[in-house]
mmCIF file of C-alpha atoms and ligand atoms in Angstrom:
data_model
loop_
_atom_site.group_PDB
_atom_site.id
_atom_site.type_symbol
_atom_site.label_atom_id
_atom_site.label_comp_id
_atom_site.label_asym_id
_atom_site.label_seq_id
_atom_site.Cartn_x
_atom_site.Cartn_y
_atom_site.Cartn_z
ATOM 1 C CA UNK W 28 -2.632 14.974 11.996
ATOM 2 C CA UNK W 29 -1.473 17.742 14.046
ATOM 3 C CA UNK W 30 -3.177 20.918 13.074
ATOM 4 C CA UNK W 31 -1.812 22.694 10.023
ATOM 5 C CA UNK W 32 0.019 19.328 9.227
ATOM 6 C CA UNK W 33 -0.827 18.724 5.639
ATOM 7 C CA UNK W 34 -1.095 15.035 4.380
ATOM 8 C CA UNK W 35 1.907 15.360 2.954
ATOM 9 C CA UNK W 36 3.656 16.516 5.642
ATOM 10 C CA UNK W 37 1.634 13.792 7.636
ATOM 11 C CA UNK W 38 3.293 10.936 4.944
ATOM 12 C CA UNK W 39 6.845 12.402 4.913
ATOM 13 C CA UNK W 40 7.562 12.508 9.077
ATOM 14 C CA UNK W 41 5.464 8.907 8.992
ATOM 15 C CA UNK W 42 7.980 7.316 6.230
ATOM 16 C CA UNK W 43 11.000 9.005 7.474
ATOM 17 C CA UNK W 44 10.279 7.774 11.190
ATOM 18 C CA UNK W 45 8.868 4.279 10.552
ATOM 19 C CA UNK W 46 10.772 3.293 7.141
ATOM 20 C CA UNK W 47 10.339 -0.323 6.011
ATOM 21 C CA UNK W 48 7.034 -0.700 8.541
ATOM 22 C CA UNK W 49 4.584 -1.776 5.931
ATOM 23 C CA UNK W 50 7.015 -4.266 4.554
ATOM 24 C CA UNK W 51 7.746 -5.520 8.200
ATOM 25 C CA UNK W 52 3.874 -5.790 8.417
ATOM 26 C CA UNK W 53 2.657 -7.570 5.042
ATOM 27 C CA UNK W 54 5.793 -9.450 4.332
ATOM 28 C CA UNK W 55 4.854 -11.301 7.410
ATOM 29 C CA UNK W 56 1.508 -12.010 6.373
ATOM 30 C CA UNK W 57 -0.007 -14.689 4.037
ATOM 31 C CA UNK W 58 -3.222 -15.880 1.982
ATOM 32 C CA UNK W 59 -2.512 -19.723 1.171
ATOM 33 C CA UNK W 60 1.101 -19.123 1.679
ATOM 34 C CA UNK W 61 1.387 -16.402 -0.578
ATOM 35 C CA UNK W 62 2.260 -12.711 0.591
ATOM 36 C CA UNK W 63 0.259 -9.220 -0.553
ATOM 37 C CA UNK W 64 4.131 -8.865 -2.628
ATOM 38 C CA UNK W 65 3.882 -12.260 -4.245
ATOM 39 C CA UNK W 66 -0.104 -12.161 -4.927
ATOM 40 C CA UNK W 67 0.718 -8.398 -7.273
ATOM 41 C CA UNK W 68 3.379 -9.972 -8.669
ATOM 42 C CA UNK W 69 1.239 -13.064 -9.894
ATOM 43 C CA UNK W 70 -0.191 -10.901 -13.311
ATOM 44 C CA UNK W 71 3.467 -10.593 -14.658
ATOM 45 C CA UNK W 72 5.326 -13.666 -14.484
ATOM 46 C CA UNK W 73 5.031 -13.067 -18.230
ATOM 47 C CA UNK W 74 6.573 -9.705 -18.504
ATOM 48 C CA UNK W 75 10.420 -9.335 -19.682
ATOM 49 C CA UNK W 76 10.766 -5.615 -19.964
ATOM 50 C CA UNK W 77 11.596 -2.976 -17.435
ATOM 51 C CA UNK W 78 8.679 -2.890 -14.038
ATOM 52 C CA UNK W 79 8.722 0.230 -12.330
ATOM 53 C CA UNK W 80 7.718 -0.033 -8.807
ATOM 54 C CA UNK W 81 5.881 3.297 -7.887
ATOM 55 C CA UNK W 82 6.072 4.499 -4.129
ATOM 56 C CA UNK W 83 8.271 1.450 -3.810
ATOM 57 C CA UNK W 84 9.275 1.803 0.066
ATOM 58 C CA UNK W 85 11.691 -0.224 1.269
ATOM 59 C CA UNK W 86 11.187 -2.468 -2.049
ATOM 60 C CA UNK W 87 9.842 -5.141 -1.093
ATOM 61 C CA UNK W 88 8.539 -6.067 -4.854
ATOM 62 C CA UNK W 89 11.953 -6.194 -6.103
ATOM 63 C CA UNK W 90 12.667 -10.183 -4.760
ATOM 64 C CA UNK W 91 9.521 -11.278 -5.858
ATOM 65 C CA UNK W 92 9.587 -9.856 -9.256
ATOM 66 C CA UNK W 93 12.453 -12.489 -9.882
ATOM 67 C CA UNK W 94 14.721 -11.586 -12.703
ATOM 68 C CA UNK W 95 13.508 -8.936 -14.685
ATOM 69 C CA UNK W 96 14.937 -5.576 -14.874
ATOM 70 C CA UNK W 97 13.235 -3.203 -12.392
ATOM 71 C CA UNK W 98 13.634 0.426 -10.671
ATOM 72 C CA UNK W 99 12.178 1.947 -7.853
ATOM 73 C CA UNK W 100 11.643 5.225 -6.885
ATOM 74 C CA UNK W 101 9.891 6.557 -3.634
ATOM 75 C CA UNK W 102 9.691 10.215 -2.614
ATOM 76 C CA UNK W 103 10.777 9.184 0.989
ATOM 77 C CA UNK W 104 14.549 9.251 1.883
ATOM 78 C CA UNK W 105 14.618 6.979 4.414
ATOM 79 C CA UNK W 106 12.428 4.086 2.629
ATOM 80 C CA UNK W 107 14.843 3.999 -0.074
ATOM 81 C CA UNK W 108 17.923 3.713 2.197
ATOM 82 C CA UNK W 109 16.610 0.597 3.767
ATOM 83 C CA UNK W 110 15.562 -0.700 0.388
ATOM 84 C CA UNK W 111 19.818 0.439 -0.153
ATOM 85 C CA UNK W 112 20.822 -1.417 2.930
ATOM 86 C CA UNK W 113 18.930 -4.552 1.755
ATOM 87 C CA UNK W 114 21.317 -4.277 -1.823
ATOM 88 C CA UNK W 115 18.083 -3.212 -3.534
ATOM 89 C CA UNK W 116 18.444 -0.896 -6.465
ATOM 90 C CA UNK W 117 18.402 0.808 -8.568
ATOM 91 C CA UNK W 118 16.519 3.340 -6.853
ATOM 92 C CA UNK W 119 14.907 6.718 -7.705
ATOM 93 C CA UNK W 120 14.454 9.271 -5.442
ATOM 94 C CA UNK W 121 11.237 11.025 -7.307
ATOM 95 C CA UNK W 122 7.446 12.130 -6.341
ATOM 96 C CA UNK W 123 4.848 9.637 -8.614
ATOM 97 C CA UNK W 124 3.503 12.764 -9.842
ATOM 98 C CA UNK W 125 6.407 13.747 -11.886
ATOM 99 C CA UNK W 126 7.981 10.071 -12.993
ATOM 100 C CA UNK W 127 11.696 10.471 -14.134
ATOM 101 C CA UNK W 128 10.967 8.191 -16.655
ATOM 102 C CA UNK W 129 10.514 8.134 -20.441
ATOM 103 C CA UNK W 130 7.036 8.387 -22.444
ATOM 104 C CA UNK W 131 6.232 4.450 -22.947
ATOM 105 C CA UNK W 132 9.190 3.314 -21.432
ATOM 106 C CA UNK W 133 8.211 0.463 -19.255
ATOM 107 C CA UNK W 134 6.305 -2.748 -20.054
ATOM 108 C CA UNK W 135 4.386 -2.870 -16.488
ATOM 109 C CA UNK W 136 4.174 -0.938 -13.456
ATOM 110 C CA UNK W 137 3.538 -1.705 -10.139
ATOM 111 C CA UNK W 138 2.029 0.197 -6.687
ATOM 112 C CA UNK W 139 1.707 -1.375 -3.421
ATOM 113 C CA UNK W 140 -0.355 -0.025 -0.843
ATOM 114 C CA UNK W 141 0.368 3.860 -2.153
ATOM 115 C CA UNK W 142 -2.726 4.003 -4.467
ATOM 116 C CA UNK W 143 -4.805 5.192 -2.091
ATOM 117 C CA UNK W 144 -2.527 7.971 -0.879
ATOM 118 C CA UNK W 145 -0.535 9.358 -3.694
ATOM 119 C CA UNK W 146 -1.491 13.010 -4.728
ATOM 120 C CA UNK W 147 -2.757 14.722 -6.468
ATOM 121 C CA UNK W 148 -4.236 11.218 -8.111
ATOM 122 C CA UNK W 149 -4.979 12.355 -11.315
ATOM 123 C CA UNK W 150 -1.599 13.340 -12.050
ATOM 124 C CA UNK W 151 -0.190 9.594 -10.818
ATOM 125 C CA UNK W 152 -2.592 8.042 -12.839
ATOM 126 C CA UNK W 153 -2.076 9.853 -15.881
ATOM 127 C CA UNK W 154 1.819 9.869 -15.482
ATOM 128 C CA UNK W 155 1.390 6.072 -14.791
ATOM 129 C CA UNK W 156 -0.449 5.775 -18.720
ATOM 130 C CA UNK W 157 2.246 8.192 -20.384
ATOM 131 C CA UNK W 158 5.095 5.949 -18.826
ATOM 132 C CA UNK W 159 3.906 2.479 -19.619
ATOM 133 C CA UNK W 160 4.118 1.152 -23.188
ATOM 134 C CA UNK W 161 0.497 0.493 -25.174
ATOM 135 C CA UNK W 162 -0.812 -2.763 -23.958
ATOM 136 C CA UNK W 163 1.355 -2.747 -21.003
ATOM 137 C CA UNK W 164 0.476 -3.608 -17.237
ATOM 138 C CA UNK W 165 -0.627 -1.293 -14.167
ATOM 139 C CA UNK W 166 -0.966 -3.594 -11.122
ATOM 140 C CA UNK W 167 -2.097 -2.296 -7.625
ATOM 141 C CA UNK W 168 -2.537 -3.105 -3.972
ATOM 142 C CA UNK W 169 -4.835 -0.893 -1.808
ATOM 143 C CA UNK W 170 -6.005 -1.589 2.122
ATOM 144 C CA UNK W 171 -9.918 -2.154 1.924
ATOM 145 C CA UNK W 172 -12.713 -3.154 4.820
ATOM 146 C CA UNK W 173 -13.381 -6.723 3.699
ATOM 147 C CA UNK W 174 -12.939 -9.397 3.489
ATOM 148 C CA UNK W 175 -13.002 -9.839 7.289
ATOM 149 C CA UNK W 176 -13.624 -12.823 9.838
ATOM 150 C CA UNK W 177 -15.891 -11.878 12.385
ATOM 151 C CA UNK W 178 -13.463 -12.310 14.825
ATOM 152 C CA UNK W 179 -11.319 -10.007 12.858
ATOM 153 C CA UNK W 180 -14.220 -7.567 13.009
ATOM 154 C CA UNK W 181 -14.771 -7.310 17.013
ATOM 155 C CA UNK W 182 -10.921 -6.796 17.091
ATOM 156 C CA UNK W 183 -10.809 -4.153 14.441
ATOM 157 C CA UNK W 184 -13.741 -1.925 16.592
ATOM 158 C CA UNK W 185 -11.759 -2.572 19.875
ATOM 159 C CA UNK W 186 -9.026 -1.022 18.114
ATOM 160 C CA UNK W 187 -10.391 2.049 16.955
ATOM 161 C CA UNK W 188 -12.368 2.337 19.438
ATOM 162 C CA UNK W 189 -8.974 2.560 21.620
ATOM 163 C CA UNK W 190 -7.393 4.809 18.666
ATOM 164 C CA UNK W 191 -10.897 6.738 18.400
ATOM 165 C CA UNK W 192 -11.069 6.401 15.321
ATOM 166 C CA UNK W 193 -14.183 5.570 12.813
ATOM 167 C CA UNK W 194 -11.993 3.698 10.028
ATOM 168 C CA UNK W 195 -8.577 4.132 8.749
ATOM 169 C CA UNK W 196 -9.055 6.974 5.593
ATOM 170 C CA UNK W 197 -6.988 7.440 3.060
ATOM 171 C CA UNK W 198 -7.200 10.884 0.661
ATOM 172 C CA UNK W 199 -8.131 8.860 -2.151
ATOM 173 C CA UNK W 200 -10.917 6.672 -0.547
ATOM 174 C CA UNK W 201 -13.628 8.130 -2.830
ATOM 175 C CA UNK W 202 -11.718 7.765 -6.020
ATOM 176 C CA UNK W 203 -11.006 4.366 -5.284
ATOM 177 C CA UNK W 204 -14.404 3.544 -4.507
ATOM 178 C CA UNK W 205 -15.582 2.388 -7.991
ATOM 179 C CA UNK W 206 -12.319 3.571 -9.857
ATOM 180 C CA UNK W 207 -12.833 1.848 -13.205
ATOM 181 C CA UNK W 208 -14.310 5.262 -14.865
ATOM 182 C CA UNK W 209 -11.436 7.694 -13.612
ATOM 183 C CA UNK W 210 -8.825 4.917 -14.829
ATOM 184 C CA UNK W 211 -10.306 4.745 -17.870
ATOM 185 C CA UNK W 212 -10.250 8.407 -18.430
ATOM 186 C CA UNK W 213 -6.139 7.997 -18.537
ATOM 187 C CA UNK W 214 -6.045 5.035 -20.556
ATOM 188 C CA UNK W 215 -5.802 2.695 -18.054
ATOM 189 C CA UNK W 216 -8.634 -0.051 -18.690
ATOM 190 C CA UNK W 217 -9.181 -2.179 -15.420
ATOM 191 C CA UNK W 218 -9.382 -5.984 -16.516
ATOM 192 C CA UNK W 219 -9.062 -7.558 -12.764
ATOM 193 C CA UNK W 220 -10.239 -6.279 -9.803
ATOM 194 C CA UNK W 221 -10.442 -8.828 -6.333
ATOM 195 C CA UNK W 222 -9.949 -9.063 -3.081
ATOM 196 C CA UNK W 223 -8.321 -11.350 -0.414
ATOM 197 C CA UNK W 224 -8.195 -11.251 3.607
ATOM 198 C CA UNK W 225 -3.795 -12.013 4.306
ATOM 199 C CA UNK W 226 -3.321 -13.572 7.977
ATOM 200 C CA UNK W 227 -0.561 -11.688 10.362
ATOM 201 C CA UNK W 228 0.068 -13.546 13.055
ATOM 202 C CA UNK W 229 0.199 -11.360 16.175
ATOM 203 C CA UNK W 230 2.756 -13.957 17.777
ATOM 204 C CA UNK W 231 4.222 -11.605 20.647
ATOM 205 C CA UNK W 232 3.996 -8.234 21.549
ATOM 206 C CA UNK W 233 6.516 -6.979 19.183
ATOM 207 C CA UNK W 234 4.307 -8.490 16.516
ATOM 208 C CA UNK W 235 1.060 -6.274 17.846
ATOM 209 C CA UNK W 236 3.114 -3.207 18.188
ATOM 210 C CA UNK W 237 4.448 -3.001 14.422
ATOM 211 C CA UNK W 238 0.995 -4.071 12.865
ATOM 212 C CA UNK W 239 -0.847 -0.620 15.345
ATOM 213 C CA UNK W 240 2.284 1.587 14.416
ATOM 214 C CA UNK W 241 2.093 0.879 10.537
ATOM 215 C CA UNK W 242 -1.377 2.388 10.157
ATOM 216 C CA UNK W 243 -1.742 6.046 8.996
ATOM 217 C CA UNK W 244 -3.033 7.645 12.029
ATOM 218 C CA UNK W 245 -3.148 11.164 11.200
ATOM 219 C CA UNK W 246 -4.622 13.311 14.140
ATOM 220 C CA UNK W 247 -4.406 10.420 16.993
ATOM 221 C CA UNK W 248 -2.765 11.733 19.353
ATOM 222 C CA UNK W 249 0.141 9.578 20.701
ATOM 223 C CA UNK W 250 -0.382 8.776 23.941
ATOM 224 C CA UNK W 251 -3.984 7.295 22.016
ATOM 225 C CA UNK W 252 -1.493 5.341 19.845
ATOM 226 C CA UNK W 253 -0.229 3.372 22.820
ATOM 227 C CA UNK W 254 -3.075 2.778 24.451
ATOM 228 C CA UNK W 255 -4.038 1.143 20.822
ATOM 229 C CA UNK W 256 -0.826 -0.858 20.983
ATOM 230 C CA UNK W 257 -1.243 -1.864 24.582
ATOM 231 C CA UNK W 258 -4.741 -3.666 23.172
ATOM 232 C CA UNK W 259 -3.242 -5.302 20.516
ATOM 233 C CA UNK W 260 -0.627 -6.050 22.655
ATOM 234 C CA UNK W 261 -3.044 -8.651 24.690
ATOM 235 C CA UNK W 262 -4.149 -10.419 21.527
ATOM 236 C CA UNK W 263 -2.636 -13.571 20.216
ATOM 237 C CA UNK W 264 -3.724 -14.582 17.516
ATOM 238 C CA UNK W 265 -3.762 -14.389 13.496
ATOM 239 C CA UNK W 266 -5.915 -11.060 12.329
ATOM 240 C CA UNK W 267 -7.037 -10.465 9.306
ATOM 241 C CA UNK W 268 -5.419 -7.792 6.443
ATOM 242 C CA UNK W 269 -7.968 -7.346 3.770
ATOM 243 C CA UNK W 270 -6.332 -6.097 0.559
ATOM 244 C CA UNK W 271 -7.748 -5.114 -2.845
ATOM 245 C CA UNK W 272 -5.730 -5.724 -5.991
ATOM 246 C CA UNK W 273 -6.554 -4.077 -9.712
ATOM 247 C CA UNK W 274 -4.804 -4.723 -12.668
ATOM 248 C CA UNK W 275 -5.345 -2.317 -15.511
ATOM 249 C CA UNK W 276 -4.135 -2.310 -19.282
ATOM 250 C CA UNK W 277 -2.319 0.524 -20.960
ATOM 251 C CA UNK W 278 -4.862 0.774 -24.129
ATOM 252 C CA UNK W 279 -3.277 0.905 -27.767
ATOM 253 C CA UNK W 280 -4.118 4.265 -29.079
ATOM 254 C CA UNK W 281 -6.540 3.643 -32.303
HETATM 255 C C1 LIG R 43 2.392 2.236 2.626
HETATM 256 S S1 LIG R 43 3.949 2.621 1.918
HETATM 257 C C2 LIG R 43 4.150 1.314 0.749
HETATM 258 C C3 LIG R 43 5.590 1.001 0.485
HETATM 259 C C4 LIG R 43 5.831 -0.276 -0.352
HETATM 260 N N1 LIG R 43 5.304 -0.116 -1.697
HETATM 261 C C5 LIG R 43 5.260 -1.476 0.332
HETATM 262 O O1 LIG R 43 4.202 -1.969 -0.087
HETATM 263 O O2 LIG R 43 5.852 -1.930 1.314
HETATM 264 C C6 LIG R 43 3.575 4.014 0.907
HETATM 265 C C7 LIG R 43 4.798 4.582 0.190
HETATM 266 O O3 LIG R 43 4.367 5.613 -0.708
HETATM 267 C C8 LIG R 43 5.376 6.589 -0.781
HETATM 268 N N2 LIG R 43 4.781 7.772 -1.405
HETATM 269 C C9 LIG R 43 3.687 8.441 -0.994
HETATM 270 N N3 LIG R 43 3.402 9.433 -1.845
HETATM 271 C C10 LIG R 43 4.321 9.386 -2.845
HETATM 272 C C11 LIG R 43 4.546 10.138 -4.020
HETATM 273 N N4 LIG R 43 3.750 11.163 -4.359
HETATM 274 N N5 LIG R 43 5.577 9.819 -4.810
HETATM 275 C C12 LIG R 43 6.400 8.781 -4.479
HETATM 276 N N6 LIG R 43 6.246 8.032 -3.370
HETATM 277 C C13 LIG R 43 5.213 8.320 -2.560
HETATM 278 C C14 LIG R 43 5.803 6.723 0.674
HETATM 279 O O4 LIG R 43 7.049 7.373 0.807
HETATM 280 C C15 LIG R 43 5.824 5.258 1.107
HETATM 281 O O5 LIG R 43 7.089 4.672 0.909
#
């Protein structure tokens, strides 16, 4: 992050720049033949009512949500016109902090891989529990550390060390560490929470290239940024994309 760039700032220029990256990443990748969309999707092939896809990108979910009605909505411009282009809709233009969207409106609700970013978290979380009906379904993706291969381990520290970078971090990291408490606080009772390492197979160098470019990298510089992708770049082989995923109940008021 550039200093006095703000997180936010950080997210918007990222989004507008690189829109549709992480779907070009994790769309590409699989666990047992199933992809990060398909395995949050997986917890409501019995749902018939409305999903809304929070921070929804270049909506990706949509396809394998099948046929149920579903909206989008994304705070980022550009992520929602290639989710346009692809003859995704509808889509909502809105920040996950302020949901366009009617008090118990919508049977389930889905997030990938924003969780850990969206701010300020509180105020997602509890505008995810107003929105959703009693006894309906919060699902979640979030990037975690493990599980890893080894293998995927020794490339991971070759990487940062050519980004210099500890870890990737996220602003809500901490939160997310044990967030069954803070969840709970908005009504939101976690009944699954489990983790799986998704193979991306870094097949060429175009391959390496979009898998360094989709990671938040605020403050590396980017001439650090290519020597990252110029390391990746000699790699070929499948790496490993560990991924969390917790599903949480809207509870009935007493
Ligand atoms: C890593 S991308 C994930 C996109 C998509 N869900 C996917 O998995 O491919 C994170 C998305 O969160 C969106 N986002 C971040 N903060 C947001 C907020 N407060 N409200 C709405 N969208 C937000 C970004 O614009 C971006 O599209």
């Amino acid at each position: 992050m550039r200093a006095g760039t703000t997180w936010s700032e950080y997210l918007t220029s990222f989004h507008s720049d690189r829109a549709g990256i992480t779907e070009d990443v994790l769309a590409a990748a699989t666990a047992g033949g199933v992809t990060p969309y398909e395995w949050l999707c997986e917890p409501l092939r019995e749902v018939s009512s409305l999903v809304l896809d929070i921070a929804c990108g270049s909506g990706p979910m949509r396809r394998p949500l099948g046929d149920v009605d579903w909206v989008g909505i994304d705070m980022s411009a550009n992520e929602l016109g290639r989710a346009a282009l692809g003859g995704t809709g509808p889509l909502v233009q809105a920040d996950a902090a302020r949901l366009p969207i009617a008090t118990a409106a919508v049977g389930a609700a889905v997030c990938s891989m924003a969780l850990m970013l969206v701010e300020p978290f509180d105020a997602v979380l509890s505008e995810v529990a107003r929105v959703l009906a009693p006894g309906g379904v919060f699902v979640a993706t979030i990037p975690v550390e493990r599980p890893l291969r080894m293998s995927d381990r020794l490339r991971y520290l070759r990487l940062f060390a050519a980004l210099r970078v500890a870890r990737l971090d996220y602003p809500n990291r901490a939160e997310l560490t044990d967030p069954r408490e803070r969840l709970a606080r908005h009504g939101l009772v976690v009944v699954s929470d489990e983790r799986r390492r998704f193979s991306y197979a870094i097949a060429d160098s175009a391959a390496a290239e979009t898998l360094v470019r989709s990671l938040y990298l605020p403050g590396v510089a980017d001439d650090r940024v290519d020597t990252g992708v110029r390391v990746a770049r000699r790699w070929r082989c499948d790496i490993g994309l560990p991924l969390r995923r917790i599903i949480c109940r809207r509870a009935t008021p007493a």
